[in-house]
Coordinates of C-alpha atoms in Angstrom, one line a residue:
M1 CA 141.1 208.3 63.5
S2 CA 140.1 211.1 65.8
K3 CA 141.3 214.6 65.2
E4 CA 143.3 214.5 68.4
W5 CA 145.4 211.6 67.1
L6 CA 145.7 213.4 63.8
Y7 CA 147.1 216.5 65.4
R8 CA 149.5 214.3 67.5
G9 CA 150.7 212.6 64.3
I10 CA 151.3 216.0 62.7
S11 CA 153.3 217.1 65.7
A12 CA 155.4 213.9 65.7
A13 CA 156.0 214.3 62.0
S14 CA 157.2 217.9 62.3
L15 CA 159.6 216.8 65.1
L16 CA 161.0 214.0 63.1
A17 CA 161.4 216.4 60.1
V18 CA 163.5 218.8 62.3
L19 CA 165.6 215.9 63.6
L20 CA 166.2 214.6 60.0
L21 CA 167.2 218.1 58.9
W22 CA 169.6 218.4 61.8
W23 CA 171.1 215.0 60.9
C24 CA 171.5 216.0 57.2
A25 CA 173.0 219.4 58.0
A26 CA 175.5 217.9 60.4
T27 CA 176.4 214.8 58.5
F28 CA 176.8 216.3 55.0
G29 CA 178.7 219.3 56.3
W30 CA 176.1 222.0 55.6
V31 CA 177.0 223.6 58.9
N32 CA 180.4 223.7 60.7
P33 CA 180.3 220.8 63.3
L34 CA 181.5 223.3 66.0
F35 CA 178.1 225.1 65.6
L36 CA 175.9 222.0 64.9
P37 CA 177.3 218.7 66.1
K38 CA 175.8 215.5 64.9
P39 CA 172.8 214.0 66.8
Q40 CA 174.9 210.9 67.6
T41 CA 177.7 213.1 68.9
V42 CA 175.2 214.7 71.4
W43 CA 174.0 211.3 72.3
S44 CA 177.6 210.2 73.0
A45 CA 178.1 213.3 75.2
F46 CA 174.9 212.3 77.1
M47 CA 176.3 208.8 77.8
D48 CA 179.6 210.3 78.8
V49 CA 178.0 212.7 81.2
I50 CA 175.8 210.0 82.6
R51 CA 178.8 207.7 83.2
D52 CA 181.4 210.2 84.3
G53 CA 179.5 213.3 85.3
Y54 CA 180.5 216.9 84.5
K55 CA 183.1 218.9 86.4
G56 CA 183.0 216.6 89.4
Q57 CA 179.2 216.3 89.7
T58 CA 176.8 213.8 88.1
L59 CA 174.1 215.0 85.6
L60 CA 171.4 214.2 88.2
N61 CA 173.2 216.4 90.7
H62 CA 173.2 219.3 88.2
I63 CA 169.5 218.8 87.4
G64 CA 168.6 218.3 91.1
T65 CA 170.4 221.5 92.1
S66 CA 168.4 223.5 89.5
M67 CA 165.1 221.8 90.4
R68 CA 165.6 222.4 94.2
R69 CA 166.1 226.1 93.5
L70 CA 163.1 226.3 91.3
F71 CA 160.6 224.4 93.5
L72 CA 161.7 226.2 96.7
A73 CA 161.0 229.5 95.0
L74 CA 157.7 228.4 93.6
A75 CA 156.5 227.0 96.9
A76 CA 157.4 230.2 98.7
A77 CA 155.8 232.3 96.0
F78 CA 152.6 230.3 96.0
A79 CA 152.4 230.3 99.8
T80 CA 152.7 234.1 100.0
A81 CA 151.4 235.6 96.7
V82 CA 148.1 233.6 96.7
P83 CA 146.9 234.5 100.2
L84 CA 148.0 238.1 99.7
G85 CA 146.4 238.3 96.3
I86 CA 143.1 236.8 97.6
L87 CA 143.0 239.3 100.4
C88 CA 143.8 242.2 98.0
G89 CA 141.0 241.0 95.8
R90 CA 138.6 241.2 98.7
F91 CA 139.9 244.4 100.3
R92 CA 140.5 247.4 98.0
V93 CA 142.4 249.3 100.7
L94 CA 145.0 246.5 101.1
R95 CA 145.3 246.3 97.3
A96 CA 145.9 250.0 97.1
I97 CA 148.8 249.6 99.6
V98 CA 150.4 246.6 97.8
D99 CA 149.8 247.4 94.1
P100 CA 152.4 250.2 93.7
F101 CA 155.2 247.8 94.8
I102 CA 154.0 245.0 92.5
E103 CA 153.6 247.4 89.5
F104 CA 157.1 248.9 90.2
Y105 CA 159.1 245.7 90.0
R106 CA 156.8 243.6 87.8
P107 CA 158.0 245.1 84.4
L108 CA 161.6 244.9 85.3
P109 CA 163.7 242.0 83.8
P110 CA 164.6 239.7 86.7
L111 CA 168.3 239.9 85.8
A112 CA 168.2 243.7 86.2
Y113 CA 167.9 243.4 90.0
Y114 CA 169.8 240.1 90.2
T115 CA 173.0 242.1 90.5
L116 CA 171.6 243.6 93.7
L117 CA 170.7 240.2 95.1
I118 CA 174.2 239.0 94.4
L119 CA 175.6 242.1 96.1
W120 CA 173.5 241.4 99.2
F121 CA 173.6 237.6 99.4
G122 CA 176.6 236.6 97.2
I123 CA 176.4 233.8 94.6
T124 CA 174.8 231.4 97.1
D125 CA 171.5 229.7 96.5
V126 CA 169.8 232.4 98.6
S127 CA 170.2 235.0 95.8
K128 CA 169.0 232.6 93.1
V129 CA 165.9 231.4 95.1
L130 CA 165.0 235.0 95.9
L131 CA 165.3 235.9 92.2
L132 CA 163.0 233.1 91.2
F133 CA 160.6 233.9 94.0
L134 CA 160.3 237.5 92.7
G135 CA 159.8 236.2 89.2
A136 CA 157.0 233.9 90.2
F137 CA 155.4 236.2 92.8
A138 CA 153.9 238.8 90.4
P139 CA 152.0 236.4 88.1
L140 CA 150.6 234.5 91.0
F141 CA 149.6 237.6 92.9
I142 CA 147.8 239.2 89.9
T143 CA 146.0 236.0 89.0
A144 CA 144.8 235.6 92.6
V145 CA 143.5 239.2 92.7
F146 CA 141.6 239.1 89.5
S147 CA 140.2 235.6 90.0
V148 CA 138.8 236.7 93.4
Q149 CA 137.3 239.8 91.9
R150 CA 135.5 237.7 89.2
L151 CA 134.1 235.4 91.8
S152 CA 130.3 235.5 92.0
P153 CA 129.0 237.5 95.0
D154 CA 126.1 235.1 95.2
R155 CA 128.4 232.2 96.0
I156 CA 130.0 234.1 98.9
N157 CA 126.6 235.4 100.2
G158 CA 125.2 231.9 99.9
A159 CA 128.1 230.4 101.9
R160 CA 127.6 233.2 104.5
S161 CA 123.9 232.4 104.9
L162 CA 124.9 228.8 105.7
G163 CA 127.2 229.9 108.4
A164 CA 130.6 230.2 106.6
K165 CA 132.7 233.0 107.9
G166 CA 136.2 234.0 108.8
W167 CA 139.0 231.6 107.7
K168 CA 136.4 228.9 106.8
L169 CA 135.0 231.2 104.1
Y170 CA 138.4 231.6 102.5
A171 CA 139.6 228.0 103.0
F172 CA 136.4 226.2 101.9
I173 CA 134.7 228.6 99.5
I174 CA 137.0 231.2 98.0
F175 CA 140.2 229.2 97.6
P176 CA 138.6 226.1 96.0
S177 CA 136.6 228.4 93.7
V178 CA 139.7 230.2 92.3
L179 CA 142.0 227.2 92.4
P180 CA 141.7 226.4 88.6
E181 CA 142.7 230.0 87.7
L182 CA 145.5 229.9 90.3
L183 CA 146.9 226.8 88.6
T184 CA 146.8 228.6 85.3
G185 CA 148.7 231.4 86.9
L186 CA 151.2 228.9 88.4
R187 CA 151.8 227.6 84.9
T188 CA 152.8 231.2 83.8
A189 CA 154.9 231.6 87.0
V190 CA 156.8 228.4 86.3
G191 CA 157.6 229.6 82.8
V192 CA 158.9 232.9 84.0
S193 CA 160.9 231.3 86.9
Y194 CA 162.3 228.6 84.8
A195 CA 163.7 231.0 82.2
T196 CA 165.0 233.1 84.9
L197 CA 166.7 230.1 86.6
V198 CA 168.6 229.2 83.5
A199 CA 169.8 232.8 83.0
A200 CA 170.7 233.2 86.7
E201 CA 172.8 230.0 86.7
M202 CA 174.6 231.3 83.6
V203 CA 175.5 234.6 85.4
A204 CA 176.7 233.3 88.7
A205 CA 176.7 229.7 89.8
V206 CA 179.0 226.7 90.2
S207 CA 176.4 224.0 89.5
G208 CA 173.1 223.5 87.8
I209 CA 172.0 222.8 84.2
G210 CA 172.3 226.4 83.1
W211 CA 175.8 226.6 84.5
L212 CA 176.7 223.3 82.7
V213 CA 175.7 224.9 79.3
L214 CA 177.7 228.1 80.0
D215 CA 180.8 226.2 81.2
A216 CA 180.7 224.0 78.2
S217 CA 180.6 227.1 75.9
K218 CA 183.9 228.3 77.4
F219 CA 185.6 225.1 76.0
L220 CA 183.7 225.1 72.7
R221 CA 181.9 221.8 73.8
S222 CA 178.9 222.3 71.5
D223 CA 177.8 218.7 72.1
I224 CA 177.5 219.4 75.8
M225 CA 175.8 222.7 75.1
Y226 CA 173.2 221.1 72.9
L227 CA 172.7 218.3 75.5
G228 CA 172.1 220.9 78.2
I229 CA 169.6 222.8 76.1
I230 CA 167.7 219.6 75.2
I231 CA 167.6 218.6 78.9
M232 CA 166.3 222.1 79.8
A233 CA 163.5 221.8 77.2
L234 CA 162.5 218.3 78.3
I235 CA 162.3 219.3 81.9
A236 CA 160.2 222.3 81.1
I237 CA 157.8 220.2 79.0
A238 CA 157.5 217.7 81.8
I239 CA 156.7 220.4 84.4
D240 CA 154.1 221.9 82.1
L241 CA 152.5 218.5 81.5
V242 CA 152.2 217.9 85.2
I243 CA 150.5 221.3 85.8
R244 CA 148.2 220.8 82.8
S245 CA 147.3 217.4 84.3
L246 CA 146.4 219.1 87.6
I247 CA 144.3 221.7 85.8
R248 CA 142.4 218.9 84.0
R249 CA 141.7 217.2 87.3
V250 CA 140.6 220.3 89.1
S251 CA 138.6 221.8 86.3
P252 CA 138.3 219.6 83.2
W253 CA 136.2 222.2 81.4
T254 CA 139.2 224.6 81.1
E255 CA 140.8 222.6 78.3
Q256 CA 137.7 222.3 76.2

């Protein structure tokens, strides 16, 4: 048996141990059922939501609403932060212009300026997508800047000696060279944006998986709350696995 399978077995055993502890605590009354429903109760809630939906919308609609907000923001952030970061990594003057704004808002918790976005754009999807965009922008921008700065000058000079210049230098030399690091930065940006998405939906929304959990809490439906939290975790794991798969394809040595 390889070490990889051994580690996977340990991970599976630890997960099963937690599930068993959950079942014992709920079944034998170690914890109030209001705070910790039985696993089978959460499963029943899942089947009910699949069959009847929740508050007039199907579970897939709630998930789809959240994912649409997330991926719109990530696509916009990648399309803007990466080119700007690459240019800032190449031109120090441009970086000096942009850096103060990035460093000003980057340390701020996203929910701190979410109230301003709600004031300006209401509780529509525009405010949520902008919030997620800002959350993802800084990690992608910083990753792009430093990955370009670490790029070997010999590679760029060699490409220039072969005739690469202008947009071709960026499109065929610089961008492919920094893509593995950009995907790692995207992984970080997804984590920030996803956590922000759930919090944003809990503050001001009428749909989405985060809103589902908050709404269920108002009626003490802990089974629905646990269901929503588990779904959030599974979606986050799935997204992370997809990005890790892309990283392995682009640069298999990064996971060694």
